């Protein structure tokens, strides 16, 4: 889909297209770009494509060697939405990708994996393997008893979902806050308590209309690091990418690394 969007606007990928059926397709394309000393990589795709590119560059110790631009052509495009880009004005995104200036932005870590937009857990494995809408995913949520610790405190309780945000939007435009800052060295944490699910549906509906999905019992934190232990398995995701394995202990933190992101 991303490649079709690019070609439709007469933009031809210089090194080819990512083939999701091949495990190292992204790596090979990035290797080509680095071999030719490219100073800017344009990711035509969504949050997942940007996530894989960031982590590939990080593993190759080249994260600071190139600028990254994003053209929203994926499923949710939540990070692109945050920096003011839209699939409806995709030609503007292509122009910005080539001529815009890059600035250093914070990155998060879920254990040893980078994320740019957000990370967290709550969906069960069957929901993590495909891009379900938020209302569908809500049906799969089960209360998880957890303990969360940060530098100045801790909390225990039963929660449906933990969302750790570096940027505000998730699941195609839902958000809890518009005040997230990618330059403050902090992560915004939202813990959704185990309340009757029918109370969450109208909140999600308002979120689809662009209003922040906030309610009184929502636990909110702004911290540089959060350690979470649970009594059952959880499957932490990063930028919407499916997790590799379950865990009962996970750490979210601000990465010492930063990414140079092209933005308006």
Coordinates of N, CA, C and O in Angstrom, one line a residue, residues 83-263:
X83 N 2.7 15.2 14.3 CA 3.5 16.3 13.7 C 2.8 17.0 12.6 O 3.4 17.8 11.9
X84 N 1.5 16.8 12.4 CA 0.7 17.6 11.5 C 0.6 17.1 10.1 O 0.3 17.8 9.2
X85 N 1.0 15.8 9.9 CA 0.9 15.2 8.5 C -0.4 14.3 8.4 O -0.8 13.7 9.3
X86 N -0.9 14.3 7.2 CA -2.1 13.6 6.9 C -2.1 12.8 5.6 O -1.5 13.3 4.6
X87 N -2.7 11.7 5.5 CA -2.8 11.0 4.2 C -3.6 11.8 3.2 O -3.5 11.6 2.0
X88 N -4.5 12.6 3.7 CA -5.3 13.4 2.8 C -4.5 14.5 2.1 O -4.9 15.0 1.0
X89 N -3.4 14.9 2.7 CA -2.5 15.9 2.1 C -1.1 15.3 1.9 O -0.1 15.8 2.4
X90 N -1.1 14.1 1.3 CA 0.2 13.3 1.3 C 1.2 14.0 0.4 O 2.4 13.8 0.7
X91 N 0.8 14.8 -0.6 CA 1.8 15.5 -1.4 C 2.6 16.4 -0.5 O 3.8 16.6 -0.8
X92 N 2.0 17.1 0.4 CA 2.7 17.9 1.3 C 3.7 17.2 2.2 O 4.8 17.7 2.4
X93 N 3.4 15.9 2.5 CA 4.3 15.1 3.3 C 5.5 14.8 2.5 O 6.7 14.7 3.0
X94 N 5.3 14.4 1.2 CA 6.4 14.1 0.3 C 7.4 15.4 0.2 O 8.6 15.2 0.2
X95 N 6.8 16.5 0.0 CA 7.6 17.7 -0.1 C 8.4 18.0 1.1 O 9.6 18.4 1.1
X96 N 7.7 17.9 2.3 CA 8.4 18.1 3.5 C 9.5 17.1 3.8 O 10.6 17.5 4.3
X97 N 9.3 15.9 3.3 CA 10.3 14.8 3.5 C 11.6 15.2 2.8 O 12.7 14.8 3.3
X98 N 11.5 15.9 1.7 CA 12.7 16.2 0.9 C 13.3 17.6 1.3 O 14.5 17.8 1.2
X99 N 12.5 18.5 1.8 CA 13.0 19.9 2.0 C 12.9 20.3 3.5 O 13.5 21.4 3.8
X100 N 12.2 19.6 4.3 CA 12.1 20.0 5.7 C 13.3 19.8 6.6 O 14.2 19.1 6.2
X101 N 13.3 20.5 7.7 CA 14.4 20.4 8.6 C 14.1 19.4 9.7 O 13.0 19.2 10.1
X102 N 15.2 18.7 10.1 CA 15.1 17.7 11.2 C 15.4 18.2 12.5 O 16.3 19.2 12.7
X103 N 14.8 17.7 13.6 CA 15.1 18.1 14.9 C 15.2 16.9 15.8 O 14.5 15.9 15.5
X104 N 16.0 17.0 16.9 CA 16.2 15.8 17.8 C 14.9 15.6 18.6 O 14.3 16.6 19.1
X105 N 14.4 14.4 18.7 CA 13.2 14.1 19.4 C 13.5 12.9 20.4 O 14.3 12.0 20.0
X106 N 12.9 12.9 21.5 CA 13.0 11.8 22.5 C 12.5 10.5 21.9 O 11.6 10.5 21.1
X107 N 13.1 9.4 22.4 CA 12.7 8.1 22.1 C 12.4 7.3 23.4 O 13.0 7.7 24.4
X108 N 11.5 6.4 23.4 CA 11.3 5.5 24.5 C 11.9 4.2 24.4 O 12.3 3.8 23.2
X109 N 12.0 3.5 25.5 CA 12.5 2.1 25.4 C 11.5 1.2 26.2 O 11.0 1.6 27.3
X110 N 11.1 0.1 25.6 CA 10.4 -0.9 26.3 C 11.4 -2.1 26.4 O 11.7 -2.8 25.4
X111 N 11.9 -2.3 27.6 CA 13.1 -3.1 27.8 C 14.3 -2.6 26.9 O 14.8 -1.5 27.1
X112 N 14.6 -3.4 25.9 CA 15.7 -3.0 25.0 C 15.3 -2.6 23.6 O 16.1 -2.4 22.7
X113 N 14.0 -2.3 23.4 CA 13.4 -2.0 22.1 C 13.0 -0.5 22.1 O 12.2 -0.1 23.0
X114 N 13.4 0.2 21.1 CA 13.0 1.6 21.0 C 11.6 1.7 20.5 O 11.1 0.9 19.8
X115 N 10.9 2.8 20.9 CA 9.7 3.2 20.3 C 9.6 4.7 20.2 O 10.2 5.5 21.0
X116 N 8.9 5.2 19.2 CA 8.8 6.7 19.0 C 7.5 7.2 19.4 O 7.4 8.3 20.0
X117 N 6.4 6.4 19.1 CA 5.1 6.9 19.4 C 4.6 6.5 20.8 O 4.4 7.3 21.7
X118 N 4.4 5.2 21.0 CA 4.0 4.7 22.3 C 4.2 3.2 22.5 O 4.5 2.5 21.5
X119 N 4.1 2.7 23.7 CA 4.2 1.3 24.0 C 3.2 1.0 25.1 O 2.5 1.9 25.6
X120 N 3.1 -0.3 25.4 CA 2.1 -0.6 26.5 C 1.7 -2.0 26.3 O 2.2 -2.8 25.5
X121 N 0.6 -2.4 27.1 CA 0.0 -3.7 27.0 C -1.4 -3.6 27.4 O -1.9 -2.7 28.0
X122 N -2.1 -4.7 27.1 CA -3.6 -4.8 27.4 C -4.3 -5.7 26.5 O -5.1 -6.5 26.9
X123 N -3.9 -5.7 25.2 CA -4.5 -6.7 24.2 C -3.9 -8.1 24.5 O -2.8 -8.2 24.8
X124 N -4.8 -9.0 24.3 CA -4.4 -10.4 24.4 C -3.7 -10.8 23.0 O -3.9 -10.1 22.0
X125 N -3.0 -11.9 23.0 CA -2.2 -12.2 21.8 C -3.0 -12.3 20.5 O -2.5 -11.8 19.5
X126 N -4.2 -12.8 20.5 CA -4.9 -12.9 19.3 C -5.2 -11.5 18.7 O -5.2 -11.3 17.5
X127 N -5.4 -10.5 19.6 CA -5.6 -9.1 19.1 C -4.4 -8.5 18.6 O -4.4 -7.6 17.8
X128 N -3.2 -8.9 19.2 CA -2.0 -8.3 18.8 C -1.5 -8.6 17.4 O -0.6 -7.9 16.9
X129 N -2.0 -9.7 16.9 CA -1.5 -10.1 15.6 C -2.1 -9.4 14.4 O -1.8 -9.6 13.3
X130 N -3.1 -8.6 14.7 CA -3.8 -7.9 13.6 C -4.3 -6.5 14.1 O -4.4 -6.3 15.2
X131 N -4.5 -5.7 13.1 CA -4.9 -4.3 13.4 C -6.3 -4.2 13.7 O -7.1 -3.8 12.8
X132 N -6.8 -4.5 14.9 CA -8.2 -4.4 15.3 C -8.4 -2.9 15.7 O -7.6 -2.2 16.2
X133 N -9.7 -2.5 15.4 CA -10.1 -1.2 15.9 C -10.2 -1.2 17.4 O -10.3 -2.3 18.0
X134 N -10.2 0.0 18.0 CA -10.2 0.1 19.4 C -11.4 -0.6 20.1 O -11.3 -1.2 21.1
X135 N -12.6 -0.5 19.5 CA -13.7 -1.1 20.0 C -13.6 -2.6 20.0 O -14.0 -3.3 21.0
X136 N -13.1 -3.2 19.0 CA -12.9 -4.6 18.9 C -11.8 -5.1 19.9 O -12.0 -6.1 20.6
X137 N -10.7 -4.3 20.0 CA -9.7 -4.7 21.0 C -10.2 -4.7 22.4 O -9.8 -5.5 23.2
X138 N -11.1 -3.7 22.7 CA -11.6 -3.6 24.1 C -12.3 -4.9 24.5 O -12.2 -5.2 25.7
X139 N -12.9 -5.6 23.6 CA -13.6 -6.8 24.0 C -12.6 -7.9 24.5 O -13.0 -8.8 25.2
X140 N -11.4 -7.8 24.0 CA -10.4 -8.8 24.4 C -9.7 -8.5 25.7 O -8.9 -9.3 26.3
X141 N -9.9 -7.3 26.3 CA -9.2 -6.9 27.5 C -9.7 -7.7 28.7 O -10.9 -7.9 28.8
X142 N -8.7 -8.1 29.5 CA -9.0 -8.7 30.8 C -8.2 -8.0 31.9 O -7.1 -7.5 31.6
X143 N -8.8 -7.9 33.1 CA -8.1 -7.2 34.1 C -6.8 -7.9 34.5 O -6.7 -9.1 34.5
X144 N -5.8 -7.1 34.6 CA -4.4 -7.5 35.0 C -4.0 -6.9 36.3 O -4.0 -5.7 36.5
X145 N -3.7 -7.8 37.3 CA -3.2 -7.3 38.6 C -1.7 -6.9 38.4 O -0.9 -7.8 38.0
X146 N -1.4 -5.7 38.7 CA 0.0 -5.2 38.5 C 0.5 -4.3 39.6 O -0.3 -3.7 40.3
X147 N 1.8 -4.2 39.6 CA 2.4 -3.2 40.5 C 3.4 -2.4 39.6 O 4.2 -2.9 38.9
X148 N 3.2 -1.1 39.6 CA 4.0 -0.2 38.9 C 4.8 0.7 39.8 O 4.3 1.2 40.8
X149 N 6.1 0.8 39.5 CA 7.0 1.6 40.4 C 7.8 2.6 39.5 O 8.2 2.3 38.4
X150 N 8.0 3.8 40.1 CA 8.7 4.8 39.5 C 9.6 5.5 40.5 O 9.6 5.1 41.7
X151 N 10.3 6.5 40.2 CA 11.4 7.1 41.1 C 10.8 7.6 42.4 O 11.4 7.6 43.4
X152 N 9.5 8.1 42.3 CA 8.9 8.7 43.5 C 7.7 8.0 44.1 O 7.0 8.6 44.9
X153 N 7.4 6.8 43.6 CA 6.3 6.1 44.2 C 6.0 4.8 43.5 O 6.7 4.3 42.7
X154 N 4.8 4.3 43.8 CA 4.4 3.0 43.2 C 2.8 2.9 43.4 O 2.2 3.7 44.1
X155 N 2.3 2.0 42.6 CA 0.8 1.8 42.7 C 0.5 0.3 42.4 O 1.2 -0.3 41.6
X156 N -0.5 -0.2 43.0 CA -0.9 -1.6 42.8 C -2.4 -1.6 42.5 O -3.1 -0.7 43.0
X157 N -2.8 -2.5 41.6 CA -4.2 -2.5 41.3 C -4.5 -3.4 40.1 O -3.6 -4.0 39.5
X158 N -5.8 -3.4 39.7 CA -6.2 -4.2 38.6 C -6.5 -3.2 37.4 O -7.4 -2.3 37.6
X159 N -5.9 -3.5 36.3 CA -6.0 -2.5 35.2 C -6.2 -3.3 33.9 O -5.7 -4.4 33.7
X160 N -7.0 -2.7 33.0 CA -7.2 -3.2 31.6 C -6.0 -3.0 30.7 O -5.6 -3.8 29.9
X161 N -5.4 -1.8 30.9 CA -4.4 -1.4 29.9 C -3.4 -0.4 30.5 O -3.8 0.4 31.3
X162 N -2.2 -0.6 30.1 CA -1.1 0.4 30.4 C -0.6 1.0 29.1 O -0.3 0.3 28.2
X163 N -0.7 2.3 28.9 CA -0.2 3.0 27.7 C 0.9 4.0 28.1 O 0.7 4.8 29.0
X164 N 2.0 3.8 27.5 CA 3.2 4.6 27.8 C 3.5 5.5 26.6 O 3.9 4.9 25.6
X165 N 3.3 6.8 26.7 CA 3.3 7.6 25.5 C 4.5 8.5 25.4 O 4.9 9.2 26.4
X166 N 5.1 8.5 24.2 CA 6.1 9.5 23.9 C 5.5 10.6 23.0 O 5.9 11.7 23.0
X167 N 4.4 10.2 22.3 CA 3.6 11.1 21.5 C 2.1 10.7 21.8 O 1.9 9.7 22.3
X168 N 1.2 11.6 21.6 CA -0.1 11.5 22.2 C -1.1 10.5 21.5 O -1.9 9.9 22.3
X169 N -1.0 10.3 20.2 CA -2.1 9.5 19.6 C -1.8 8.0 19.5 O -0.7 7.6 19.4
X170 N -2.9 7.2 19.6 CA -2.9 5.8 19.4 C -4.1 5.3 18.8 O -5.2 6.0 18.8
X171 N -4.0 4.1 18.2 CA -5.2 3.4 17.6 C -6.0 4.3 16.6 O -7.2 4.4 16.7
X172 N -5.3 5.1 15.8 CA -6.0 5.9 14.8 C -6.5 7.2 15.2 O -7.6 7.6 14.7
X173 N -5.9 7.8 16.2 CA -6.3 9.2 16.6 C -6.9 9.3 18.0 O -7.2 10.4 18.4
X174 N -7.1 8.2 18.7 CA -7.5 8.3 20.1 C -6.3 8.9 20.9 O -5.1 8.8 20.6
X175 N -6.6 9.6 22.0 CA -5.6 10.2 22.8 C -6.1 10.6 24.2 O -7.3 10.8 24.4
X176 N -5.2 10.6 25.2 CA -5.5 11.0 26.5 C -5.2 12.4 26.8 O -5.7 13.1 27.7
X177 N -4.2 13.0 26.1 CA -3.7 14.3 26.4 C -3.1 14.9 25.1 O -2.5 14.3 24.3
X178 N -3.3 16.3 25.0 CA -2.6 17.0 23.9 C -1.4 17.7 24.3 O -0.7 18.4 23.5
X179 N -1.0 17.5 25.6 CA 0.2 18.2 26.1 C 1.5 17.5 26.2 O 2.4 17.9 26.9
X180 N 1.6 16.4 25.5 CA 2.8 15.6 25.5 C 3.9 16.3 24.7 O 3.7 16.9 23.7
X181 N 5.1 16.2 25.3 CA 6.3 16.9 24.8 C 7.4 15.9 24.4 O 7.8 15.2 25.3
X182 N 7.8 15.9 23.2 CA 8.9 15.0 22.8 C 10.3 15.5 23.1 O 11.3 15.0 22.6
X183 N 10.4 16.6 23.9 CA 11.7 17.1 24.2 C 11.9 17.3 25.7 O 12.9 17.9 26.2
X184 N 11.0 16.7 26.5 CA 11.1 16.9 28.0 C 11.8 15.8 28.8 O 11.9 15.9 30.0
X185 N 12.2 14.7 28.1 CA 12.9 13.6 28.8 C 11.9 12.8 29.7 O 12.4 12.1 30.6
X186 N 10.6 12.9 29.4 CA 9.7 12.2 30.2 C 8.7 11.4 29.4 O 8.5 11.7 28.2
X187 N 8.1 10.3 29.9 CA 7.1 9.5 29.3 C 5.8 9.8 30.0 O 5.7 10.0 31.2
X188 N 4.7 9.9 29.3 CA 3.4 10.1 29.8 C 2.7 8.7 29.9 O 2.5 8.0 28.9
X189 N 2.4 8.3 31.2 CA 1.8 7.0 31.5 C 0.4 7.1 31.8 O -0.1 7.9 32.6
X190 N -0.4 6.2 31.2 CA -1.9 6.1 31.5 C -2.2 4.7 31.8 O -2.0 3.8 31.0
X191 N -2.8 4.5 33.0 CA -3.2 3.2 33.4 C -4.8 3.2 33.5 O -5.3 3.9 34.3
X192 N -5.4 2.3 32.7 CA -6.8 2.3 32.6 C -7.4 1.2 33.6 O -7.1 0.0 33.5
X193 N -8.1 1.7 34.7 CA -8.5 0.7 35.7 C -9.6 -0.2 35.2 O -10.3 0.1 34.2
X194 N -9.8 -1.3 35.9 CA -10.8 -2.3 35.5 C -12.1 -1.9 36.0 O -12.6 -2.2 37.0
X195 N -12.8 -1.0 35.1 CA -14.1 -0.6 35.4 C -15.0 -1.3 34.4 O -14.6 -1.9 33.5
X196 N -16.4 -1.2 34.6 CA -17.3 -1.9 33.6 C -17.0 -1.4 32.2 O -16.9 -0.2 31.9
X197 N -16.9 -2.3 31.3 CA -16.5 -1.9 29.9 C -17.4 -1.0 29.2 O -17.0 -0.2 28.4
X198 N -18.7 -1.1 29.6 CA -19.7 -0.2 28.9 C -19.4 1.2 29.2 O -19.8 2.1 28.4
X199 N -18.7 1.5 30.3 CA -18.3 2.9 30.6 C -17.2 3.4 29.7 O -17.1 4.6 29.5
X200 N -16.4 2.5 29.1 CA -15.3 2.9 28.3 C -15.8 3.2 26.8 O -15.2 4.0 26.1
X201 N -16.9 2.5 26.4 CA -17.3 2.7 25.0 C -17.6 4.2 24.7 O -17.2 4.7 23.6
X202 N -18.4 4.9 25.5 CA -18.7 6.3 25.1 C -17.4 7.1 25.1 O -17.3 8.1 24.4
X203 N -16.5 6.8 26.0 CA -15.2 7.6 26.0 C -14.4 7.4 24.7 O -13.9 8.3 24.2
X204 N -14.4 6.1 24.3 CA -13.7 5.8 23.0 C -14.4 6.5 21.8 O -13.8 7.0 20.9
X205 N -15.8 6.5 21.9 CA -16.5 7.2 20.8 C -16.2 8.7 20.8 O -16.0 9.3 19.7
X206 N -16.1 9.3 21.9 CA -15.7 10.7 21.9 C -14.3 10.9 21.4 O -13.9 11.9 20.7
X207 N -13.4 9.9 21.7 CA -12.0 10.0 21.2 C -12.0 9.9 19.7 O -11.2 10.6 19.1
X208 N -12.9 9.2 19.1 CA -13.0 9.1 17.6 C -13.4 10.4 17.0 O -13.1 10.7 15.9
X209 N -14.0 11.3 17.9 CA -14.4 12.6 17.4 C -13.3 13.6 17.7 O -13.5 14.8 17.4
X210 N -12.2 13.2 18.2 CA -11.1 14.1 18.4 C -10.9 14.6 19.9 O -10.0 15.4 20.1
X211 N -11.8 14.2 20.8 CA -11.7 14.7 22.1 C -10.9 13.8 23.0 O -10.9 12.5 22.8
X212 N -10.1 14.3 23.9 CA -9.2 13.4 24.7 C -10.1 12.4 25.5 O -11.1 12.8 26.1
X213 N -9.6 11.2 25.6 CA -10.3 10.1 26.3 C -9.9 10.1 27.7 O -9.0 9.4 28.1
X214 N -10.5 11.0 28.6 CA -10.1 11.2 29.9 C -11.3 10.8 30.8 O -12.4 11.1 30.5
X215 N -11.0 10.3 32.0 CA -12.0 10.1 33.0 C -11.4 10.1 34.4 O -10.1 9.9 34.5
X216 N -12.1 10.2 35.4 CA -11.6 10.5 36.8 C -10.7 9.4 37.3 O -9.7 9.7 38.0
X217 N -11.0 8.1 37.0 CA -10.2 7.0 37.6 C -9.0 6.7 36.8 O -8.3 5.8 37.2
X218 N -8.8 7.3 35.7 CA -7.6 7.1 34.9 C -6.4 7.5 35.7 O -6.3 8.7 36.2
X219 N -5.4 6.6 35.8 CA -4.2 6.9 36.5 C -3.2 7.6 35.5 O -2.9 6.9 34.5
X220 N -2.7 8.7 35.8 CA -1.8 9.4 34.9 C -0.5 9.7 35.7 O -0.5 10.2 36.8
X221 N 0.7 9.5 35.0 CA 2.0 9.8 35.5 C 2.8 10.4 34.4 O 2.6 10.2 33.2
X222 N 3.8 11.2 34.8 CA 4.8 11.7 33.9 C 6.2 11.4 34.5 O 6.6 12.1 35.4
X223 N 6.8 10.4 34.0 CA 8.1 9.9 34.6 C 9.1 9.5 33.6 O 8.8 9.3 32.4
X224 N 10.4 9.5 33.9 CA 11.4 9.0 33.0 C 11.5 7.5 32.9 O 12.1 7.0 31.9
X225 N 11.0 6.8 33.9 CA 11.2 5.4 33.9 C 10.0 4.7 34.7 O 9.6 5.3 35.8
X226 N 9.5 3.6 34.3 CA 8.5 2.9 35.0 C 8.7 1.4 34.9 O 9.0 0.8 33.8
X227 N 8.8 0.7 36.0 CA 8.9 -0.7 36.1 C 7.6 -1.4 36.5 O 7.0 -0.9 37.4
X228 N 7.2 -2.4 35.7 CA 5.9 -3.0 35.9 C 6.1 -4.5 36.1 O 6.8 -5.2 35.3
X229 N 5.5 -5.0 37.2 CA 5.4 -6.5 37.3 C 3.9 -6.9 37.4 O 3.1 -6.2 38.0
X230 N 3.6 -8.0 36.8 CA 2.2 -8.5 36.8 C 2.1 -9.9 37.3 O 3.1 -10.6 37.4
X231 N 0.9 -10.3 37.7 CA 0.7 -11.7 38.2 C 0.3 -12.7 37.1 O 0.3 -13.9 37.3
X232 N 0.1 -12.2 35.9 CA -0.2 -13.0 34.7 C 0.7 -12.5 33.5 O 1.2 -11.4 33.6
X233 N 0.8 -13.3 32.5 CA 1.5 -12.9 31.3 C 0.9 -11.7 30.6 O -0.4 -11.6 30.5
X234 N 1.7 -10.8 30.2 CA 1.3 -9.7 29.3 C 2.2 -9.6 28.1 O 3.2 -10.2 28.1
X235 N 1.7 -9.0 27.0 CA 2.4 -9.0 25.8 C 2.7 -7.5 25.4 O 1.9 -6.9 24.7
X236 N 3.8 -6.9 25.9 CA 4.0 -5.5 25.6 C 4.3 -5.3 24.1 O 5.0 -6.0 23.4
X237 N 3.6 -4.2 23.6 CA 3.8 -3.8 22.2 C 4.5 -2.5 22.2 O 4.6 -1.8 23.1
X238 N 5.2 -2.2 21.0 CA 5.8 -1.0 20.8 C 5.5 -0.4 19.4 O 5.6 -1.1 18.4
X239 N 4.9 0.8 19.4 CA 4.4 1.4 18.2 C 3.5 0.5 17.4 O 3.5 0.5 16.2
X240 N 2.7 -0.2 18.1 CA 1.7 -1.1 17.5 C 2.2 -2.4 16.9 O 1.4 -3.2 16.4
X241 N 3.5 -2.6 17.1 CA 4.1 -3.9 16.5 C 3.9 -5.0 17.5 O 4.0 -4.9 18.7
X242 N 3.5 -6.2 17.0 CA 3.2 -7.3 17.9 C 4.4 -7.7 18.7 O 5.5 -7.7 18.2
X243 N 4.2 -8.1 19.9 CA 5.3 -8.5 20.8 C 5.9 -9.9 20.4 O 5.2 -10.7 19.8
X244 N 7.1 -10.1 20.7 CA 7.8 -11.4 20.4 C 7.4 -12.5 21.4 O 7.3 -13.7 21.0
X245 N 7.2 -12.1 22.6 CA 6.9 -13.1 23.7 C 6.3 -12.5 24.9 O 6.4 -11.2 25.1
X246 N 5.6 -13.2 25.7 CA 4.9 -12.7 26.9 C 6.0 -12.5 28.0 O 7.1 -13.0 28.0
X247 N 5.6 -11.7 29.0 CA 6.4 -11.4 30.1 C 5.6 -11.1 31.3 O 4.4 -10.8 31.2
X248 N 6.2 -11.1 32.5 CA 5.5 -10.6 33.7 C 6.3 -9.5 34.4 O 6.0 -9.1 35.5
X249 N 7.4 -9.0 33.7 CA 8.1 -7.9 34.2 C 8.6 -7.1 33.0 O 9.2 -7.7 32.0
X250 N 8.3 -5.8 32.9 CA 8.7 -5.0 31.8 C 9.1 -3.6 32.3 O 8.5 -3.1 33.3
X251 N 10.1 -3.0 31.7 CA 10.5 -1.7 32.0 C 10.4 -0.7 30.8 O 10.8 -1.0 29.7
X252 N 9.7 0.4 31.1 CA 9.6 1.5 30.1 C 10.5 2.7 30.6 O 10.4 3.0 31.7
X253 N 11.2 3.2 29.7 CA 12.1 4.3 30.1 C 12.4 5.2 28.9 O 12.1 4.9 27.7
X254 N 12.9 6.4 29.2 CA 13.4 7.3 28.1 C 14.7 6.9 27.7 O 15.6 6.6 28.5
X255 N 14.9 6.7 26.4 CA 16.2 6.3 25.8 C 17.2 7.4 25.9 O 16.9 8.6 25.7
X256 N 18.5 7.1 26.1 CA 19.5 8.1 26.0 C 19.7 8.6 24.6 O 20.3 9.6 24.3
X257 N 19.3 7.7 23.6 CA 19.4 8.0 22.2 C 18.3 9.0 21.8 O 17.2 8.9 22.4
X258 N 18.5 9.8 20.8 CA 17.5 10.6 20.2 C 17.5 10.3 18.7 O 18.4 9.8 18.1
X259 N 16.3 10.7 18.1 CA 16.2 10.5 16.6 C 16.0 11.9 16.0 O 15.4 12.8 16.6
X260 N 16.6 12.1 14.8 CA 16.5 13.3 14.1 C 15.3 13.2 13.1 O 15.4 12.5 12.1
X261 N 14.2 13.8 13.5 CA 12.9 13.6 12.7 C 12.6 14.9 12.0 O 12.6 16.0 12.6
X262 N 12.3 14.7 10.7 CA 11.8 15.9 9.9 C 10.4 16.2 10.2 O 9.5 15.3 10.2
X263 N 10.2 17.4 10.6 CA 8.8 17.9 11.0 C 8.6 19.3 10.5 O 9.5 20.0 10.2

